[in-house]
Each structure stands twice: as C-alpha cells, then as structure tokens.
mmCIF file with all atom_site columns, C-alpha atoms in Angstrom:
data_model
loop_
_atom_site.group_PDB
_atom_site.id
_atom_site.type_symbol
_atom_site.label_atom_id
_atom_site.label_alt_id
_atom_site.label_comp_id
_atom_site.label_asym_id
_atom_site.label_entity_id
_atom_site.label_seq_id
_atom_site.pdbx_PDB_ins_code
_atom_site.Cartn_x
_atom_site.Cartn_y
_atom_site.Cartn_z
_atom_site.occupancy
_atom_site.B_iso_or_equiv
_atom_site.pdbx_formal_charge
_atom_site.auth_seq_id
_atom_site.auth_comp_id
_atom_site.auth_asym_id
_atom_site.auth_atom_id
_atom_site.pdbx_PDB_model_num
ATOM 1   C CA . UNK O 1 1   ? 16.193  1.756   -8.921  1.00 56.00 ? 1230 UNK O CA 1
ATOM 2   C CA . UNK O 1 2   ? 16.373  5.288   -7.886  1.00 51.00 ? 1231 UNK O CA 1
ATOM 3   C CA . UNK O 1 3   ? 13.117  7.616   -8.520  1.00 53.00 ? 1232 UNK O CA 1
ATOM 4   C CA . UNK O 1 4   ? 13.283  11.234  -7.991  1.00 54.00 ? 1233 UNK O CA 1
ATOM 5   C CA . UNK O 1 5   ? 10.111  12.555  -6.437  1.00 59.00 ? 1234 UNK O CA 1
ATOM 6   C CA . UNK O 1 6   ? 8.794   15.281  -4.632  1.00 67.00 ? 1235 UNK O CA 1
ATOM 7   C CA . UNK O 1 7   ? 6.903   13.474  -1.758  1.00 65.00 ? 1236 UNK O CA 1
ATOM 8   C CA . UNK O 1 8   ? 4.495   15.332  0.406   1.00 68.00 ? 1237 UNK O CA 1
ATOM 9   C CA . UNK O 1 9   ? 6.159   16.528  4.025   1.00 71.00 ? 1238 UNK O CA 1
ATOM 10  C CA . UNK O 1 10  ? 4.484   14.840  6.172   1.00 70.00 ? 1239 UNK O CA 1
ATOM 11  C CA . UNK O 1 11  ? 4.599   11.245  4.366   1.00 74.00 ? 1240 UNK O CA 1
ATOM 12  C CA . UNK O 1 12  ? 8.411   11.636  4.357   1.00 73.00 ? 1241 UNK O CA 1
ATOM 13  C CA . UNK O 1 13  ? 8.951   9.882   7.483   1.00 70.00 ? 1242 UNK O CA 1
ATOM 14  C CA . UNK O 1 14  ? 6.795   6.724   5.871   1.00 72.00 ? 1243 UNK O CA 1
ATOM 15  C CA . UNK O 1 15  ? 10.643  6.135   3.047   1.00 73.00 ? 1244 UNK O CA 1
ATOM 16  C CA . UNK O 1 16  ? 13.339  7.745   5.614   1.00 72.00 ? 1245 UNK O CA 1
ATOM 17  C CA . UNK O 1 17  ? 12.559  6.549   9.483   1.00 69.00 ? 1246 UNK O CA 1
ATOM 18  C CA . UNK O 1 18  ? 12.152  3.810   10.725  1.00 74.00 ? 1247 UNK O CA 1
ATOM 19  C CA . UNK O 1 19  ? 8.974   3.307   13.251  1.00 70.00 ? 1248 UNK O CA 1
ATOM 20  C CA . UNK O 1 20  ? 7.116   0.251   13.315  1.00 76.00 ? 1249 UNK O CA 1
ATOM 21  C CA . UNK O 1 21  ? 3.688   2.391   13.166  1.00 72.00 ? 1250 UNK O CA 1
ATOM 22  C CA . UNK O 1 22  ? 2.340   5.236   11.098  1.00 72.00 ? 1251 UNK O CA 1
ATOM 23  C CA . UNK O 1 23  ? -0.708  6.667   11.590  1.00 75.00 ? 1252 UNK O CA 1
ATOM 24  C CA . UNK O 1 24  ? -2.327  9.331   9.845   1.00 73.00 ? 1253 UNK O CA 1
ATOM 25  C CA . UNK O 1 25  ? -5.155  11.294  10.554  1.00 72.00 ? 1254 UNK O CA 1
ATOM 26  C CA . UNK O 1 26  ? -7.896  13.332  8.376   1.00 73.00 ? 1255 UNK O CA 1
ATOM 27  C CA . UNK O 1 27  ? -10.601 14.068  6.557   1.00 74.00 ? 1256 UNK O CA 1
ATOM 28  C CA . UNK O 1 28  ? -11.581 13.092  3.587   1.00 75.00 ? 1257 UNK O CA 1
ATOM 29  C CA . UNK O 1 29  ? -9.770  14.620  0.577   1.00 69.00 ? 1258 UNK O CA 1
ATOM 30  C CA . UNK O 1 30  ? -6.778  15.112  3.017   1.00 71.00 ? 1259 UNK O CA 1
ATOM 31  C CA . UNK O 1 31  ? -4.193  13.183  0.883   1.00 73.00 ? 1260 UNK O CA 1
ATOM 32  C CA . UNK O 1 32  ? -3.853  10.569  2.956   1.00 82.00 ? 1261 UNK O CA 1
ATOM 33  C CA . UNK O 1 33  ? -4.164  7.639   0.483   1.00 86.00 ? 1262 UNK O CA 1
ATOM 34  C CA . UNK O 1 34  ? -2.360  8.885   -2.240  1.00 87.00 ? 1263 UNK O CA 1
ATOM 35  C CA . UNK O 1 35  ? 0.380   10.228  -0.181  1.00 87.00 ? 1264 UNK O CA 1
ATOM 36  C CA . UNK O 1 36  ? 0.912   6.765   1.534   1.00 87.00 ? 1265 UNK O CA 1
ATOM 37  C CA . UNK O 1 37  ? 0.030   5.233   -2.100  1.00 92.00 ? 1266 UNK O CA 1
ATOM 38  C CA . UNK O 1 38  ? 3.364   7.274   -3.982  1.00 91.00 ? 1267 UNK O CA 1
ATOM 39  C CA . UNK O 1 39  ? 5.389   6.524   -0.688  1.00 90.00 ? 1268 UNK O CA 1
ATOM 40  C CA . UNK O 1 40  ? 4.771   2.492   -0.721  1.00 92.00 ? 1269 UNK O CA 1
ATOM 41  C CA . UNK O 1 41  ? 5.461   2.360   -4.601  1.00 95.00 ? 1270 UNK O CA 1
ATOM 42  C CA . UNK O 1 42  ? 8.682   3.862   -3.970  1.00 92.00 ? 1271 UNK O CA 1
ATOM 43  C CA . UNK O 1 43  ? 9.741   1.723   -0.994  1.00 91.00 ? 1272 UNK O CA 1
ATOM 44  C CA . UNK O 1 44  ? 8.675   -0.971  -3.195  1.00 95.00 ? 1273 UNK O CA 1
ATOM 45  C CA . UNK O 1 45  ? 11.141  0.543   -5.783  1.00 95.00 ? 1274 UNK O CA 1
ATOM 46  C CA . UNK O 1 46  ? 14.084  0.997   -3.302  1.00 91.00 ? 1275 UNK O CA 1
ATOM 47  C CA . UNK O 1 47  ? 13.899  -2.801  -2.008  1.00 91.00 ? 1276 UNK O CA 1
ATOM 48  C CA . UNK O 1 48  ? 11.808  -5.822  -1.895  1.00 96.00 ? 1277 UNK O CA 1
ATOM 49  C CA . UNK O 1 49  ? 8.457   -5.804  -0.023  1.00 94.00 ? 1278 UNK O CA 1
ATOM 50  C CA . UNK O 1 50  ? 5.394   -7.486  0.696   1.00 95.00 ? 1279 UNK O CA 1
ATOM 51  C CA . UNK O 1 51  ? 2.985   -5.071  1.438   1.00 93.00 ? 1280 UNK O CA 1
ATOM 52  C CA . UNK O 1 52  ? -0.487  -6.366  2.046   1.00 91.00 ? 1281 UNK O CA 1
ATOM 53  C CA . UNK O 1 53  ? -3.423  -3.441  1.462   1.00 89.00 ? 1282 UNK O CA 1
ATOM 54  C CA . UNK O 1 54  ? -6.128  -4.086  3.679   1.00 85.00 ? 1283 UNK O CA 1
ATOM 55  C CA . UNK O 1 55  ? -9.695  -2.639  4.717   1.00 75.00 ? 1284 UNK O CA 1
ATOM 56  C CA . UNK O 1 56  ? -12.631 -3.943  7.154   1.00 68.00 ? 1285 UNK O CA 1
ATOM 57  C CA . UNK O 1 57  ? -14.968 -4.166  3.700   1.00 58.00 ? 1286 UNK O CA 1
ATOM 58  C CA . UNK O 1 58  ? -13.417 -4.827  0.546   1.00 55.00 ? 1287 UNK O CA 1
ATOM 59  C CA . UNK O 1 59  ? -16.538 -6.949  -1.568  1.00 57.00 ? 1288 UNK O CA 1
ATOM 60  C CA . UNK O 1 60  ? -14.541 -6.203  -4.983  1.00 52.00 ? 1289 UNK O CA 1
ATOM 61  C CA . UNK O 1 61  ? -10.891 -5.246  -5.736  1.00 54.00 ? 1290 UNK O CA 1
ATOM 62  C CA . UNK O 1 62  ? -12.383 -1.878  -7.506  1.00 55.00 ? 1291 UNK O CA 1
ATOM 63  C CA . UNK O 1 63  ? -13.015 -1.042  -3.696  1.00 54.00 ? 1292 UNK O CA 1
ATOM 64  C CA . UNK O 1 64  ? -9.197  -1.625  -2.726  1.00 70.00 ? 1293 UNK O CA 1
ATOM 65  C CA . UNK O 1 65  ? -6.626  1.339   -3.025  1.00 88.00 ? 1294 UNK O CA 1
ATOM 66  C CA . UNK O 1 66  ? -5.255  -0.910  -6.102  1.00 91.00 ? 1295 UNK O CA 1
ATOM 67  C CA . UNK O 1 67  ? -6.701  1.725   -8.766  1.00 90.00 ? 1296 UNK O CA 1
ATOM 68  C CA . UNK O 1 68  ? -4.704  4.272   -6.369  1.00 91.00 ? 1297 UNK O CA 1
ATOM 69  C CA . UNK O 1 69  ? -1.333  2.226   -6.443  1.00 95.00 ? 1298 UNK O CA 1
ATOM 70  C CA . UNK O 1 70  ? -1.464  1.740   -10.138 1.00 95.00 ? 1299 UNK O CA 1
ATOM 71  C CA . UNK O 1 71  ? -2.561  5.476   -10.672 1.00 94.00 ? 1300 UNK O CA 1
ATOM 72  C CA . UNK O 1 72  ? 1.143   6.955   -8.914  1.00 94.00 ? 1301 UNK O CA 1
ATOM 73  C CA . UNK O 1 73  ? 2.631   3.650   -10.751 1.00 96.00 ? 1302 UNK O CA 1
ATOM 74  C CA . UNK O 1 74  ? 2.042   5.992   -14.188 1.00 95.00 ? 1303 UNK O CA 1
ATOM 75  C CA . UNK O 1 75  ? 2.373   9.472   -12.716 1.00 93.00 ? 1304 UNK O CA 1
ATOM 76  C CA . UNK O 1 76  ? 5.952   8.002   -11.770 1.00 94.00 ? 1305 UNK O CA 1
ATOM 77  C CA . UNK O 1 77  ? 6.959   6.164   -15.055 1.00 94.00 ? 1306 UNK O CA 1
ATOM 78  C CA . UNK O 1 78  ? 7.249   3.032   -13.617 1.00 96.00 ? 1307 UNK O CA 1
ATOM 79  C CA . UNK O 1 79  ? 5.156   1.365   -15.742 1.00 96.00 ? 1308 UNK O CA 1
ATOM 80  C CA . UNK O 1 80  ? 8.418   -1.313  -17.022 1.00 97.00 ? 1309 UNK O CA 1
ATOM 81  C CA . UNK O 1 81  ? 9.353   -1.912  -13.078 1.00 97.00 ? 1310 UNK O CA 1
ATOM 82  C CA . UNK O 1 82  ? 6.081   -3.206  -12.456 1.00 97.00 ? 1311 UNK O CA 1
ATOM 83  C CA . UNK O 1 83  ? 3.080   -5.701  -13.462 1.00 97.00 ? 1312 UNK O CA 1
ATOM 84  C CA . UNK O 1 84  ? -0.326  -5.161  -12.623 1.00 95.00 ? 1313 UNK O CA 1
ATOM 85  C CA . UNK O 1 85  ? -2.370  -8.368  -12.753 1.00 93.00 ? 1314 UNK O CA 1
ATOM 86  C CA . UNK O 1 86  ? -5.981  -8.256  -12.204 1.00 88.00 ? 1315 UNK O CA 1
ATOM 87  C CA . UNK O 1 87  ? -5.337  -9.110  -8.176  1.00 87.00 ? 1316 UNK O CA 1
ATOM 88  C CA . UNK O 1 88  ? -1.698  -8.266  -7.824  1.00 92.00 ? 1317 UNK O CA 1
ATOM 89  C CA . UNK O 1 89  ? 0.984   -5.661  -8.456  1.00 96.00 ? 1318 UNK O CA 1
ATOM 90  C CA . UNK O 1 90  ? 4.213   -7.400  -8.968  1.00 97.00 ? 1319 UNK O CA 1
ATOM 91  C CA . UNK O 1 91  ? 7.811   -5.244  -9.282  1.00 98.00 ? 1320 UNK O CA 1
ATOM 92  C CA . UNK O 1 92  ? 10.764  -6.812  -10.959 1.00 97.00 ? 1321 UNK O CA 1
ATOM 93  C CA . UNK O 1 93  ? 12.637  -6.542  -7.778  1.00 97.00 ? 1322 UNK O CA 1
ATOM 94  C CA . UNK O 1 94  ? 10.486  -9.422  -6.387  1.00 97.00 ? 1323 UNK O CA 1
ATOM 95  C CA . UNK O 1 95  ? 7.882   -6.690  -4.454  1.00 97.00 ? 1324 UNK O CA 1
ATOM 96  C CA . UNK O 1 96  ? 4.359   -7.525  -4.476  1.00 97.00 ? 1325 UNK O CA 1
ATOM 97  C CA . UNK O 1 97  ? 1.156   -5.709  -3.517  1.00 96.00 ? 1326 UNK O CA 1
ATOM 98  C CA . UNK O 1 98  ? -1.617  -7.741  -1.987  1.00 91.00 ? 1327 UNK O CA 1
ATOM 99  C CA . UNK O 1 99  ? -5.381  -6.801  -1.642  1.00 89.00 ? 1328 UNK O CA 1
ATOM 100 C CA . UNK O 1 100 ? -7.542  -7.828  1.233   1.00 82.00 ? 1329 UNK O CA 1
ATOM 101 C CA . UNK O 1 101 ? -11.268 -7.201  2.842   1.00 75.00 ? 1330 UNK O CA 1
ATOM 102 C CA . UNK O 1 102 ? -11.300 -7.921  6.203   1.00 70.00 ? 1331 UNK O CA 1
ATOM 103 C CA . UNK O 1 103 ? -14.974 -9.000  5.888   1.00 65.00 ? 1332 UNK O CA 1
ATOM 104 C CA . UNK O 1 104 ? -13.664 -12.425 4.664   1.00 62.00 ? 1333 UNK O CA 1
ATOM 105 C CA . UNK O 1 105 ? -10.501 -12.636 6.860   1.00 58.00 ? 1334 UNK O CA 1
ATOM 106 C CA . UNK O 1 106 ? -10.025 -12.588 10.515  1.00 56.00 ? 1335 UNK O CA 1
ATOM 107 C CA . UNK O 1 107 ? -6.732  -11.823 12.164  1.00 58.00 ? 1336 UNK O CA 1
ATOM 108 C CA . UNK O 1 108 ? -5.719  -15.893 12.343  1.00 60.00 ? 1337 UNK O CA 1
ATOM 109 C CA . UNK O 1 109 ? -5.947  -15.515 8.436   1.00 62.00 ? 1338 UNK O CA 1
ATOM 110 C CA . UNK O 1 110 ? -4.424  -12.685 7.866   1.00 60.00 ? 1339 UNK O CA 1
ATOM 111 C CA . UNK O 1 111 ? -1.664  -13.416 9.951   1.00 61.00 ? 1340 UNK O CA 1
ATOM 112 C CA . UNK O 1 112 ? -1.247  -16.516 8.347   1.00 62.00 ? 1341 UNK O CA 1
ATOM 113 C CA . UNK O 1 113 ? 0.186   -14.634 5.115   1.00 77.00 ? 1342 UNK O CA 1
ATOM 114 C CA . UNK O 1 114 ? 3.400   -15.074 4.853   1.00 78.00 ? 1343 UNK O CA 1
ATOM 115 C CA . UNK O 1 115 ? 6.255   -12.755 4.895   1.00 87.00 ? 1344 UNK O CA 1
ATOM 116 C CA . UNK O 1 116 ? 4.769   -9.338  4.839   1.00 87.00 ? 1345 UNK O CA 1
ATOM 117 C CA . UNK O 1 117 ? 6.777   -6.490  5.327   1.00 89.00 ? 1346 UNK O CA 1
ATOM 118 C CA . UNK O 1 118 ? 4.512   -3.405  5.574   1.00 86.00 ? 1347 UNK O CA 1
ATOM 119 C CA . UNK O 1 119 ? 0.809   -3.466  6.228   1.00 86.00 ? 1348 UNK O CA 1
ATOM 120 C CA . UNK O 1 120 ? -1.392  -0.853  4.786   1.00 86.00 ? 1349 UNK O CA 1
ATOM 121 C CA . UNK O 1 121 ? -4.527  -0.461  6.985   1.00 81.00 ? 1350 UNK O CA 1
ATOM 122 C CA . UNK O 1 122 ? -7.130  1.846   4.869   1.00 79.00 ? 1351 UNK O CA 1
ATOM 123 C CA . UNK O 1 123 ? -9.877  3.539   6.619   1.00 66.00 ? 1352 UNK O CA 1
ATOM 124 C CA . UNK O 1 124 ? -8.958  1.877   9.954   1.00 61.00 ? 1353 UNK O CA 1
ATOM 125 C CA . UNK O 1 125 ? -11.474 3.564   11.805  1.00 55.00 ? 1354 UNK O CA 1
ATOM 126 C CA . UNK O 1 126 ? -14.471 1.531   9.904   1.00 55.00 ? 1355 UNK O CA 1
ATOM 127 C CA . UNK O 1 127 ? -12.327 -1.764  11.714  1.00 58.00 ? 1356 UNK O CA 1
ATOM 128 C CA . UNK O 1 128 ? -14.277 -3.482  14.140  1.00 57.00 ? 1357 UNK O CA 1
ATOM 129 C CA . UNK O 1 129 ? -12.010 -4.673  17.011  1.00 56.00 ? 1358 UNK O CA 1
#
C-alpha cells in the first residue's frame, strides 16, 4: 500500500534509514508523538510489523498513545487497512499495534513478547532503570 504524506523533517529518518535507535528530544507540544505516531502507521502500511507502544505508567489504555495512532489512522484514510479493537490495532497486512504500562511488566515480560519489530518507548524519561 503506498500513502502519500507529507511527514515532518526530522521524523523522516524514523520510514527511510535504518538505525536501530531513535531518540527524540523536547518539550511538551513539540510534535514528538504525533510525528512518530503518522511515521509508525505508515511503516506499518509499507510492511508487516509488530510494534509494541510502551510507557513506565499506563493504568488504562486511554493513557496509551492508542487515541494518537488511531487519530493519524483517519487524518490518513486508512480507516479500510486497519482495525481498531478496544486493545489492539490490527492492519490487513498482518501489522499489529500493542499497548503496554510498564508498571505491570518488567523487562523479563516484556521481552518475553514475541516477535516485535519496533518498540515505541513514550515519555522515556518517567522510566525508572
């Protein structure tokens, strides 16, 4: 599926190199989320992922960048490619979104789920160590 979009400079690098980390820093209301948010749906687009959304505290799925995924999922028309499900956002190439709070994971369990492809840390500096 090919989507044309005018991505944001700097999260260009996140759909055309190819570095093992990205890390982006800034304040709040810098973009940062929903620049990373349009960038990941189109990956997710352009081939299968897993891409598992994380944060240190996540008590409700409301508090996950879900509502953020699902928001560039309309602004992009994509709205046949994918399913949302109350936990989940499924594409019909086989991608899937996962949402996850730290507080009631460690790193044995997170690294226990199988076959991710991209890991979204949000507000990693709230992470304890």
């Amino acid at each position: 599926m090919v989507v044309n979009v005018d991505l944001l400079e700097p999260f260009l690098p996140l759909i055309s190199d190819n570095y093992t980390y990205y890390i982006y820093y800034g304040g709040r209301g810098a973009g940062k989320s929903e620049g990373i948010a349009e960038a990941l749906i189109l990956l997710s687009t352009q081939q299968q992922h897993r891409i598992l959304c994380i944060r240190e505290v996540q008590n409700t799925i409301s508090e996950s960048v879900k509502t953020t995924l699902e928001n560039w999922i309309n602004k992009l028309d994509l709205n046949d490619f994918f399913k949302i499900t109350k936990d989940e956002i499924i594409g019909a190439n086989g991608s899937k979104f996962i949402f996850k709070g730290m507080q009631t994971y460690n790193a044995v369990n997170i690294k226990s789920i199988a076959n991710i492809t991209i890991t979204w840390i949000e507000e990693g500096e709230a992470f304890s160590k």
